[in-house]
């Protein structure tokens, strides 16, 4: 769609709402004029004495519609608040015009951000009551009622955790970028996953260097580790000796006494065996994630998994035998070869196992994934909506509570990912990272450190290399980049 901005430069806001309302159209900014018959949107901003007003004119498939929204001029106080409000009305005006034109109302309304829970939490922290936030989400942003409630629950879980945190508290992440095969929806690990296995040993050597250097900084600053999350990839691709070596390195370098959560992604059931689980247990891992994504053998095959549903059940039984406080299971709504009925059966089977956490993702179409590259057919938005409706009803009916949620780009139907937990088994790391409550000090392949200054809201990131060979080759740079943690804490946080 051709997009023209008049009297403002909020390109990103316009692009985001265009992709939400017309996901099949690629945004293309122009100064005009637009040739007749081409789909286009003109988004203008004007300032009066009392209000700033955004107006969107859409011309799509020969039909036109106008939408507008305004913000009180007195609320455009500082630069940050003005930007926020002006972007909000720009999106609202576009949303209103698009609804008139298409009749389509996405479940998240005109909200385009990936952290709706954080938005609601911010409103409450600024003094709005829960009822006022609910009204704002429903009326201003046109979020549907059930999503509004999810958003409030996630916001409340975040605010509750925030109360227990000080500026010294951090979460840690270790990224292990290896998997036995590559899933069809994944853009993360290298395409030659099998071949990269010979890099495991040099990768561990490099990671040990990064762990030692990072731990020295954490000690110097007096930071306190509350949670350690090992993700990837699939960390359990490492054998039991390699896992033991890695856990030992972490324990030797970091003070982990204040840590209440030690989570390992044991995502692929075909990487789990009793020895590895016992090593994890012996090193204090208390939450593991076994991620079936689906319980259908046909769908597992379609997404490039080499294991079956029986392997998932075996892995779950082994984990129960070894005994972890929390087992999480991830599912994805919208996978190739799946259907609403198939997803319902998957959820029922997973719920019958009664894991403490169940995370329901919506398929996100990643650029480099096989599904996107090969144009693999996937369930349509209506089917995905039915799958999610079923999960909302079944999980809340069984006493699970939604404790964190996030959205991603290019998600089927513009839906969301929701983490559900039995009360009291919420994951610290998942809430902390989604609500941006504390710094996440990250090490390993594909890891990104996020430095958070609670008082000012300032956030900065340090990115590690993604693929094993890049990580190994770039370890000197990766280790030196960690020094920035000291600069950030020196400037932004009063410890
Ligand atoms: S298990 Fe996760 S990281 Fe590994 S290939 Fe599949 S989606 Fe990608």
Short mmCIF file of C-alpha atoms and ligand atoms in Angstrom, two decimals:
data_model
loop_
_atom_site.label_atom_id
_atom_site.label_comp_id
_atom_site.label_asym_id
_atom_site.label_seq_id
_atom_site.Cartn_x
_atom_site.Cartn_y
_atom_site.Cartn_z
CA UNK A 1 0.00 0.00 0.00
CA UNK A 2 1.30 3.46 -0.86
CA UNK A 3 1.44 5.62 2.28
CA UNK A 4 1.66 9.40 2.42
CA UNK A 5 2.47 11.24 5.64
CA UNK A 6 1.36 14.85 5.98
CA UNK A 7 2.90 17.15 8.58
CA UNK A 8 4.55 14.43 10.65
CA UNK A 9 7.21 11.74 10.45
CA UNK A 10 5.69 8.90 12.43
CA UNK A 11 6.51 6.31 9.78
CA UNK A 12 6.92 3.40 12.14
CA UNK A 13 3.50 3.90 13.75
CA UNK A 14 1.81 4.08 10.35
CA UNK A 15 3.67 1.04 9.06
CA UNK A 16 2.73 -1.00 12.13
CA UNK A 17 -0.97 -0.21 11.98
CA UNK A 18 -1.06 -0.74 8.21
CA UNK A 19 0.45 -4.21 8.65
CA UNK A 20 -2.07 -4.94 11.40
CA UNK A 21 -5.09 -3.90 9.34
CA UNK A 22 -3.86 -5.01 5.89
CA UNK A 23 -1.28 -7.74 6.60
CA UNK A 24 -1.15 -8.79 2.97
CA UNK A 25 -0.08 -5.29 1.79
CA UNK A 26 3.56 -4.19 1.89
CA UNK A 27 3.88 -0.61 3.22
CA UNK A 28 5.58 1.76 0.79
CA UNK A 29 6.05 5.41 1.72
CA UNK A 30 5.82 8.04 -1.01
CA UNK A 31 5.45 11.79 -1.34
CA UNK A 32 2.75 11.15 -3.95
CA UNK A 33 0.95 11.49 -6.22
CA UNK A 34 -0.35 7.91 -6.25
CA UNK A 35 -1.38 6.49 -9.66
CA UNK A 36 -5.13 5.95 -9.95
CA UNK A 37 -6.34 2.54 -8.90
CA UNK A 38 -3.44 1.87 -6.49
CA UNK A 39 -4.26 1.24 -2.84
CA UNK A 40 -3.16 4.13 -0.69
CA UNK A 41 -3.47 5.80 2.70
CA UNK A 42 -2.85 9.43 3.60
CA UNK A 43 -2.21 10.10 7.28
CA UNK A 44 -2.11 13.72 8.41
CA UNK A 45 -1.59 15.45 11.72
CA UNK A 46 -2.73 18.96 12.64
CA UNK A 47 -2.55 21.06 15.79
CA UNK A 48 -5.30 23.33 17.12
CA UNK A 49 -5.53 25.32 20.32
CA UNK A 50 -7.29 22.54 22.20
CA UNK A 51 -6.48 19.36 20.28
CA UNK A 52 -3.97 17.61 18.05
CA UNK A 53 -5.92 15.71 15.40
CA UNK A 54 -4.90 12.77 13.22
CA UNK A 55 -6.88 12.02 10.07
CA UNK A 56 -6.45 8.99 7.82
CA UNK A 57 -7.95 8.76 4.34
CA UNK A 58 -7.84 5.27 2.84
CA UNK A 59 -8.44 4.29 -0.74
CA UNK A 60 -8.42 0.52 -1.08
CA UNK A 61 -9.80 -1.59 -3.92
CA UNK A 62 -11.82 1.34 -5.21
CA UNK A 63 -13.46 2.12 -1.84
CA UNK A 64 -12.63 5.09 0.37
CA UNK A 65 -12.98 5.73 4.10
CA UNK A 66 -11.93 8.39 6.59
CA UNK A 67 -10.97 7.98 10.23
CA UNK A 68 -9.90 10.52 12.81
CA UNK A 69 -8.74 10.70 16.42
CA UNK A 70 -7.58 13.51 18.66
CA UNK A 71 -5.58 14.19 21.81
CA UNK A 72 -5.91 17.15 24.17
CA UNK A 73 -3.15 19.70 23.51
CA UNK A 74 -2.59 20.15 27.26
CA UNK A 75 -1.51 16.50 27.49
CA UNK A 76 1.28 16.94 24.96
CA UNK A 77 3.70 17.84 27.70
CA UNK A 78 7.25 16.59 27.19
CA UNK A 79 8.72 15.11 24.00
CA UNK A 80 8.28 11.52 25.18
CA UNK A 81 4.62 11.93 26.12
CA UNK A 82 3.83 13.88 22.92
CA UNK A 83 5.39 11.18 20.77
CA UNK A 84 3.42 8.53 22.59
CA UNK A 85 0.07 10.30 22.29
CA UNK A 86 0.54 11.42 18.69
CA UNK A 87 1.45 7.92 17.60
CA UNK A 88 -1.56 6.62 19.46
CA UNK A 89 -4.00 8.93 17.64
CA UNK A 90 -2.33 8.24 14.30
CA UNK A 91 -2.90 4.52 14.77
CA UNK A 92 -6.45 5.09 16.00
CA UNK A 93 -7.34 7.21 12.96
CA UNK A 94 -5.94 4.57 10.61
CA UNK A 95 -7.69 1.79 12.53
CA UNK A 96 -11.07 3.59 12.37
CA UNK A 97 -10.80 4.20 8.62
CA UNK A 98 -9.74 0.58 8.02
CA UNK A 99 -12.62 -0.84 10.09
CA UNK A 100 -15.11 1.26 8.07
CA UNK A 101 -13.59 -0.07 4.89
CA UNK A 102 -13.17 -3.75 5.71
CA UNK A 103 -15.45 -4.41 8.67
CA UNK A 104 -12.52 -6.38 10.13
CA UNK A 105 -11.73 -5.77 13.81
CA UNK A 106 -8.50 -7.41 15.00
CA UNK A 107 -8.75 -8.77 18.55
CA UNK A 108 -6.07 -6.34 19.76
CA UNK A 109 -7.76 -3.35 18.12
CA UNK A 110 -5.34 -0.56 17.28
CA UNK A 111 -2.65 -1.86 19.67
CA UNK A 112 0.43 -2.81 17.70
CA UNK A 113 3.07 -3.17 20.42
CA UNK A 114 4.50 -6.49 21.48
CA UNK A 115 3.94 -5.91 25.20
CA UNK A 116 0.30 -5.04 25.89
CA UNK A 117 0.73 -6.05 29.55
CA UNK A 118 3.47 -3.48 30.01
CA UNK A 119 1.28 -0.77 28.51
CA UNK A 120 -1.50 -1.57 30.99
CA UNK A 121 0.98 -1.75 33.89
CA UNK A 122 2.36 1.69 32.93
CA UNK A 123 -1.15 3.14 32.97
CA UNK A 124 -1.74 1.74 36.46
CA UNK A 125 1.61 3.05 37.67
CA UNK A 126 0.61 6.50 36.44
CA UNK A 127 -2.38 6.33 38.77
CA UNK A 128 -5.17 4.90 36.64
CA UNK A 129 -7.38 2.36 38.39
CA UNK A 130 -7.83 -1.09 36.92
CA UNK A 131 -11.35 -0.10 35.84
CA UNK A 132 -10.01 2.99 34.04
CA UNK A 133 -7.35 0.94 32.27
CA UNK A 134 -10.01 -1.57 31.23
CA UNK A 135 -12.13 1.23 29.77
CA UNK A 136 -9.14 2.72 27.93
CA UNK A 137 -8.24 -0.63 26.38
CA UNK A 138 -11.82 -1.32 25.36
CA UNK A 139 -12.81 2.15 24.16
CA UNK A 140 -9.61 3.92 23.06
CA UNK A 141 -7.73 0.97 21.64
CA UNK A 142 -10.77 -1.18 20.72
CA UNK A 143 -9.21 -4.29 22.28
CA UNK A 144 -11.79 -7.09 22.53
CA UNK A 145 -13.04 -7.83 26.09
CA UNK A 146 -11.26 -11.17 26.60
CA UNK A 147 -7.91 -9.79 25.45
CA UNK A 148 -8.47 -6.79 27.72
CA UNK A 149 -8.77 -9.13 30.71
CA UNK A 150 -5.67 -11.09 29.65
CA UNK A 151 -3.79 -7.85 29.41
CA UNK A 152 -4.85 -6.81 32.92
CA UNK A 153 -3.87 -10.18 34.37
CA UNK A 154 -0.41 -9.97 32.77
CA UNK A 155 -0.04 -6.37 34.00
CA UNK A 156 -0.95 -7.38 37.55
CA UNK A 157 1.50 -10.32 37.51
CA UNK A 158 4.23 -7.93 36.36
CA UNK A 159 3.41 -5.32 38.99
CA UNK A 160 3.39 -7.97 41.73
CA UNK A 161 6.84 -9.22 40.73
CA UNK A 162 8.16 -5.68 40.39
CA UNK A 163 7.37 -5.00 44.05
CA UNK A 164 9.80 -7.74 45.07
CA UNK A 165 12.73 -6.40 42.99
CA UNK A 166 15.54 -4.01 43.80
CA UNK A 167 17.95 -2.34 41.36
CA UNK A 168 20.52 -5.02 42.16
CA UNK A 169 18.31 -7.88 40.97
CA UNK A 170 18.99 -9.39 37.58
CA UNK A 171 17.91 -12.38 35.54
CA UNK A 172 20.47 -14.28 33.50
CA UNK A 173 20.18 -16.05 30.18
CA UNK A 174 22.47 -18.54 28.48
CA UNK A 175 21.84 -19.29 24.78
CA UNK A 176 22.83 -22.69 23.36
CA UNK A 177 22.25 -22.40 19.59
CA UNK A 178 22.12 -26.09 18.67
CA UNK A 179 19.19 -28.29 17.70
CA UNK A 180 18.97 -31.82 16.32
CA UNK A 181 17.06 -30.65 13.22
CA UNK A 182 15.51 -27.38 12.16
CA UNK A 183 11.75 -26.87 12.63
CA UNK A 184 9.82 -25.56 9.63
CA UNK A 185 8.75 -22.38 11.45
CA UNK A 186 12.20 -21.54 12.81
CA UNK A 187 14.48 -18.81 11.59
CA UNK A 188 16.80 -19.04 14.54
CA UNK A 189 19.36 -21.79 14.24
CA UNK A 190 21.73 -22.24 11.34
CA UNK A 191 20.22 -24.13 8.41
CA UNK A 192 22.95 -26.74 8.60
CA UNK A 193 22.05 -27.74 12.15
CA UNK A 194 23.31 -31.29 11.88
CA UNK A 195 26.65 -30.12 10.50
CA UNK A 196 27.09 -27.53 13.25
CA UNK A 197 27.25 -30.23 15.95
CA UNK A 198 31.03 -30.43 15.60
CA UNK A 199 31.13 -26.85 16.85
CA UNK A 200 29.66 -27.76 20.25
CA UNK A 201 33.03 -28.19 22.00
CA UNK A 202 34.65 -24.96 20.70
CA UNK A 203 31.36 -23.17 21.43
CA UNK A 204 31.45 -24.34 25.06
CA UNK A 205 35.04 -23.14 25.36
CA UNK A 206 34.03 -19.68 24.11
CA UNK A 207 30.97 -19.61 26.34
CA UNK A 208 33.11 -20.42 29.38
CA UNK A 209 35.21 -17.34 28.58
CA UNK A 210 32.10 -15.18 28.33
CA UNK A 211 30.70 -16.59 31.57
CA UNK A 212 33.93 -15.82 33.47
CA UNK A 213 34.12 -12.26 32.09
CA UNK A 214 30.42 -11.56 32.74
CA UNK A 215 30.53 -12.99 36.26
CA UNK A 216 33.47 -10.70 37.12
CA UNK A 217 31.32 -7.68 36.12
CA UNK A 218 28.28 -8.94 38.01
CA UNK A 219 30.44 -9.41 41.13
CA UNK A 220 32.08 -6.00 40.77
CA UNK A 221 28.71 -4.26 40.53
CA UNK A 222 27.21 -6.35 43.33
CA UNK A 223 24.28 -7.54 41.20
CA UNK A 224 22.08 -10.36 42.46
CA UNK A 225 20.98 -13.24 40.24
CA UNK A 226 17.33 -14.11 40.79
CA UNK A 227 16.78 -16.39 37.82
CA UNK A 228 18.87 -18.28 35.28
CA UNK A 229 17.23 -19.33 32.03
CA UNK A 230 18.98 -21.58 29.56
CA UNK A 231 17.42 -21.43 26.11
CA UNK A 232 18.49 -21.67 22.52
CA UNK A 233 18.22 -23.61 20.29
CA UNK A 234 17.78 -26.59 22.51
CA UNK A 235 20.29 -26.76 25.40
CA UNK A 236 19.59 -30.48 25.88
CA UNK A 237 21.20 -31.08 22.49
CA UNK A 238 24.37 -31.09 24.64
CA UNK A 239 25.21 -34.48 26.14
CA UNK A 240 25.09 -35.04 29.90
CA UNK A 241 28.86 -34.42 30.32
CA UNK A 242 28.68 -31.16 28.41
CA UNK A 243 25.67 -30.07 30.48
CA UNK A 244 27.55 -30.92 33.68
CA UNK A 245 30.56 -28.93 32.47
CA UNK A 246 28.41 -25.90 31.64
CA UNK A 247 26.41 -25.93 34.89
CA UNK A 248 29.63 -26.31 36.87
CA UNK A 249 31.14 -23.33 35.09
CA UNK A 250 28.07 -21.20 35.91
CA UNK A 251 28.06 -22.27 39.57
CA UNK A 252 31.77 -21.65 39.97
CA UNK A 253 31.66 -18.17 38.49
CA UNK A 254 28.36 -16.74 39.70
CA UNK A 255 26.92 -16.48 43.18
CA UNK A 256 23.60 -18.24 42.70
CA UNK A 257 22.41 -18.27 46.31
CA UNK A 258 19.59 -15.77 45.79
CA UNK A 259 18.37 -17.55 42.67
CA UNK A 260 14.86 -18.95 42.95
CA UNK A 261 14.40 -20.14 39.38
CA UNK A 262 16.78 -22.21 37.26
CA UNK A 263 15.07 -23.09 34.01
CA UNK A 264 16.36 -25.18 31.13
CA UNK A 265 14.64 -25.47 27.78
CA UNK A 266 14.58 -29.19 27.12
CA UNK A 267 12.37 -28.31 24.18
CA UNK A 268 12.80 -31.27 21.89
CA UNK A 269 11.77 -34.57 23.44
CA UNK A 270 14.28 -36.38 21.22
CA UNK A 271 17.11 -34.67 23.12
CA UNK A 272 15.94 -35.74 26.58
CA UNK A 273 17.24 -38.77 28.45
CA UNK A 274 17.40 -39.78 32.09
CA UNK A 275 21.11 -38.98 32.50
CA UNK A 276 20.66 -35.40 31.29
CA UNK A 277 17.63 -34.88 33.51
CA UNK A 278 19.54 -36.21 36.53
CA UNK A 279 22.46 -33.87 35.80
CA UNK A 280 20.03 -30.95 35.62
CA UNK A 281 18.34 -31.93 38.84
CA UNK A 282 21.69 -32.37 40.62
CA UNK A 283 22.68 -28.84 39.60
CA UNK A 284 19.48 -27.28 40.93
CA UNK A 285 17.41 -26.90 37.78
CA UNK A 286 13.83 -26.55 39.04
CA UNK A 287 11.89 -25.68 35.86
CA UNK A 288 12.16 -27.43 32.52
CA UNK A 289 10.32 -26.86 29.31
CA UNK A 290 9.33 -29.85 27.19
CA UNK A 291 7.80 -28.43 24.05
CA UNK A 292 5.60 -30.70 21.99
CA UNK A 293 4.09 -27.82 19.93
CA UNK A 294 1.55 -30.45 18.82
CA UNK A 295 0.55 -33.97 19.85
CA UNK A 296 -0.23 -34.98 16.26
CA UNK A 297 2.38 -37.18 14.58
CA UNK A 298 1.28 -35.84 11.20
CA UNK A 299 1.84 -32.22 12.27
CA UNK A 300 5.16 -33.11 13.95
CA UNK A 301 6.31 -34.53 10.62
CA UNK A 302 5.06 -31.46 8.75
CA UNK A 303 7.14 -29.16 10.97
CA UNK A 304 10.33 -31.17 10.54
CA UNK A 305 10.47 -32.91 13.90
CA UNK A 306 12.01 -36.37 13.95
CA UNK A 307 10.13 -37.55 17.01
CA UNK A 308 6.59 -38.73 17.67
CA UNK A 309 3.92 -38.05 20.26
CA UNK A 310 5.06 -41.15 22.16
CA UNK A 311 8.52 -39.60 22.56
CA UNK A 312 6.86 -36.55 24.15
CA UNK A 313 4.96 -38.75 26.58
CA UNK A 314 8.15 -40.67 27.41
CA UNK A 315 10.07 -37.45 28.03
CA UNK A 316 7.31 -36.13 30.27
CA UNK A 317 7.26 -39.37 32.31
CA UNK A 318 11.04 -39.24 32.73
CA UNK A 319 10.87 -35.63 33.91
CA UNK A 320 8.13 -36.57 36.39
CA UNK A 321 10.27 -39.46 37.67
CA UNK A 322 13.35 -37.25 38.15
CA UNK A 323 11.11 -34.61 39.74
CA UNK A 324 11.20 -30.92 38.80
CA UNK A 325 9.09 -28.26 40.57
CA UNK A 326 7.71 -26.92 37.32
CA UNK A 327 7.33 -28.47 33.89
CA UNK A 328 6.26 -26.16 31.08
CA UNK A 329 4.88 -27.37 27.77
CA UNK A 330 4.75 -25.10 24.70
CA UNK A 331 2.09 -25.45 22.01
CA UNK A 332 1.66 -23.58 18.74
CA UNK A 333 -1.70 -22.70 17.22
CA UNK A 334 -1.65 -22.48 13.42
CA UNK A 335 0.96 -25.08 12.42
CA UNK A 336 0.97 -26.60 8.92
CA UNK A 337 -1.23 -29.70 8.59
CA UNK A 338 -3.07 -28.81 11.81
CA UNK A 339 -6.77 -27.96 12.17
CA UNK A 340 -8.96 -26.48 14.88
CA UNK A 341 -10.05 -30.00 15.79
CA UNK A 342 -6.45 -31.26 15.83
CA UNK A 343 -5.35 -28.41 18.07
CA UNK A 344 -8.21 -29.09 20.48
CA UNK A 345 -7.09 -32.73 20.74
CA UNK A 346 -3.49 -31.59 21.35
CA UNK A 347 -4.49 -29.25 24.15
CA UNK A 348 -6.70 -31.90 25.76
CA UNK A 349 -3.84 -34.41 25.72
CA UNK A 350 -1.35 -31.95 27.15
CA UNK A 351 -3.78 -30.87 29.86
CA UNK A 352 -4.31 -34.51 30.79
CA UNK A 353 -0.61 -34.57 31.76
CA UNK A 354 -1.29 -31.61 34.08
CA UNK A 355 2.01 -29.72 33.65
CA UNK A 356 2.41 -26.67 35.92
CA UNK A 357 2.79 -24.31 32.95
CA UNK A 358 1.36 -24.41 29.44
CA UNK A 359 2.39 -21.77 26.93
CA UNK A 360 0.17 -21.31 23.91
CA UNK A 361 1.91 -19.60 21.02
CA UNK A 362 0.42 -18.40 17.78
CA UNK A 363 2.43 -19.27 14.70
CA UNK A 364 4.62 -16.35 13.68
CA UNK A 365 5.77 -16.28 10.06
CA UNK A 366 9.49 -15.70 10.37
CA UNK A 367 11.26 -14.42 7.27
CA UNK A 368 13.91 -17.13 6.95
CA UNK A 369 11.68 -20.04 8.00
CA UNK A 370 10.92 -22.95 5.68
CA UNK A 371 7.17 -22.22 5.94
CA UNK A 372 7.70 -18.67 4.62
CA UNK A 373 10.31 -19.60 2.02
CA UNK A 374 8.33 -22.50 0.62
CA UNK A 375 4.88 -20.95 1.05
CA UNK A 376 3.66 -23.99 3.04
CA UNK A 377 -0.14 -23.87 3.55
CA UNK A 378 -1.18 -23.06 7.12
CA UNK A 379 -4.56 -22.82 8.87
CA UNK A 380 -6.40 -19.55 8.20
CA UNK A 381 -7.00 -16.80 10.75
CA UNK A 382 -10.46 -18.10 11.59
CA UNK A 383 -9.15 -21.57 12.45
CA UNK A 384 -6.33 -20.06 14.51
CA UNK A 385 -8.90 -17.87 16.29
CA UNK A 386 -10.95 -21.00 17.07
CA UNK A 387 -7.88 -22.77 18.44
CA UNK A 388 -7.07 -19.85 20.73
CA UNK A 389 -10.69 -19.45 21.84
CA UNK A 390 -10.66 -23.08 22.88
CA UNK A 391 -7.41 -22.65 24.80
CA UNK A 392 -8.73 -19.56 26.62
CA UNK A 393 -11.85 -21.40 27.70
CA UNK A 394 -10.24 -24.74 28.61
CA UNK A 395 -7.20 -23.42 30.43
CA UNK A 396 -9.00 -20.81 32.50
CA UNK A 397 -11.75 -23.38 33.23
CA UNK A 398 -9.10 -25.77 34.59
CA UNK A 399 -7.66 -23.14 36.96
CA UNK A 400 -4.64 -22.03 34.91
CA UNK A 401 -4.01 -18.28 35.00
CA UNK A 402 -2.51 -16.18 32.21
CA UNK A 403 0.63 -14.62 33.69
CA UNK A 404 2.54 -13.23 30.73
CA UNK A 405 1.76 -12.45 27.15
CA UNK A 406 3.42 -10.99 24.13
CA UNK A 407 2.84 -10.45 20.47
CA UNK A 408 5.22 -10.83 17.56
CA UNK A 409 5.43 -9.48 14.05
CA UNK A 410 3.67 -11.46 11.34
CA UNK A 411 1.59 -13.58 13.70
CA UNK A 412 -1.32 -15.46 12.20
CA UNK A 413 -4.40 -13.27 12.70
CA UNK A 414 -2.46 -10.71 14.78
CA UNK A 415 -3.11 -12.80 17.91
CA UNK A 416 -0.65 -13.42 20.79
CA UNK A 417 1.42 -15.85 22.87
CA UNK A 418 0.17 -16.55 26.37
CA UNK A 419 1.95 -18.20 29.27
CA UNK A 420 -0.52 -20.03 31.56
CA UNK A 421 0.39 -21.33 34.98
CA UNK A 422 -1.12 -23.11 37.90
CA UNK A 423 -1.19 -20.36 40.57
CA UNK A 424 2.17 -19.95 42.29
CA UNK A 425 4.22 -21.56 39.50
CA UNK A 426 4.72 -18.49 37.28
CA UNK A 427 8.13 -18.15 35.65
CA UNK A 428 10.17 -15.23 37.00
CA UNK A 429 12.18 -14.94 33.80
CA UNK A 430 9.17 -14.83 31.48
CA UNK A 431 7.50 -12.05 33.43
CA UNK A 432 10.73 -10.12 33.91
CA UNK A 433 11.65 -10.15 30.24
CA UNK A 434 8.19 -9.35 28.92
CA UNK A 435 7.42 -6.58 31.37
CA UNK A 436 11.06 -5.34 31.26
CA UNK A 437 11.33 -5.39 35.06
CA UNK A 438 15.06 -5.93 35.49
CA UNK A 439 18.24 -6.34 33.49
CA UNK A 440 18.66 -9.63 31.67
CA UNK A 441 22.37 -10.39 31.49
CA UNK A 442 22.70 -12.78 28.58
CA UNK A 443 25.52 -15.00 27.39
CA UNK A 444 25.92 -17.47 24.54
CA UNK A 445 24.75 -17.74 20.95
CA UNK A 446 21.93 -15.46 19.85
CA UNK A 447 21.74 -13.99 23.34
CA UNK A 448 20.89 -10.35 23.85
CA UNK A 449 21.60 -8.55 27.09
CA UNK A 450 18.93 -6.06 28.03
CA UNK A 451 19.94 -3.41 30.54
CA UNK A 452 17.02 -1.85 32.38
CA UNK A 453 17.09 1.23 34.60
CA UNK A 454 13.82 1.05 36.49
CA UNK A 455 13.82 4.63 37.69
CA UNK A 456 14.28 6.31 34.30
CA UNK A 457 12.80 3.56 32.13
CA UNK A 458 15.97 3.58 30.03
CA UNK A 459 16.69 0.32 28.23
CA UNK A 460 19.79 -0.62 26.25
CA UNK A 461 20.83 -3.83 24.56
CA UNK A 462 24.04 -5.69 23.77
CA UNK A 463 23.73 -8.33 21.06
CA UNK A 464 25.80 -11.49 20.79
CA UNK A 465 26.43 -13.27 17.49
CA UNK A 466 23.67 -15.63 16.50
CA UNK A 467 25.26 -18.68 14.90
CA UNK A 468 27.83 -20.95 16.62
CA UNK A 469 30.67 -20.24 14.16
CA UNK A 470 30.10 -16.45 14.41
CA UNK A 471 29.98 -16.69 18.18
CA UNK A 472 33.22 -18.69 18.37
CA UNK A 473 35.03 -16.39 15.92
CA UNK A 474 33.71 -13.23 17.57
CA UNK A 475 34.24 -14.17 21.22
CA UNK A 476 36.88 -11.46 21.84
CA UNK A 477 34.50 -8.75 20.68
CA UNK A 478 31.60 -10.34 22.60
CA UNK A 479 33.58 -10.42 25.83
CA UNK A 480 34.75 -6.79 25.47
CA UNK A 481 31.22 -5.61 24.66
CA UNK A 482 30.16 -6.83 28.11
CA UNK A 483 32.16 -3.97 29.67
CA UNK A 484 29.30 -1.69 28.66
CA UNK A 485 27.25 -3.21 31.53
CA UNK A 486 29.51 -1.28 33.94
CA UNK A 487 29.08 1.98 32.00
CA UNK A 488 25.30 1.56 31.96
CA UNK A 489 25.03 0.88 35.69
CA UNK A 490 27.46 3.73 36.38
CA UNK A 491 25.33 6.21 34.39
CA UNK A 492 21.78 5.02 34.82
CA UNK A 493 21.35 3.12 38.09
CA UNK A 494 22.11 4.21 41.64
CA UNK A 495 23.12 1.02 43.36
S1 LIG B 1 13.61 -26.34 18.57
FE1 LIG B 1 13.32 -24.13 18.51
S2 LIG B 1 15.34 -23.25 18.01
FE2 LIG B 1 15.38 -25.46 17.51
S3 LIG B 1 14.90 -25.58 15.34
FE3 LIG B 1 12.99 -25.86 16.46
S4 LIG B 1 12.12 -23.80 16.66
FE4 LIG B 1 14.26 -23.57 16.06
#
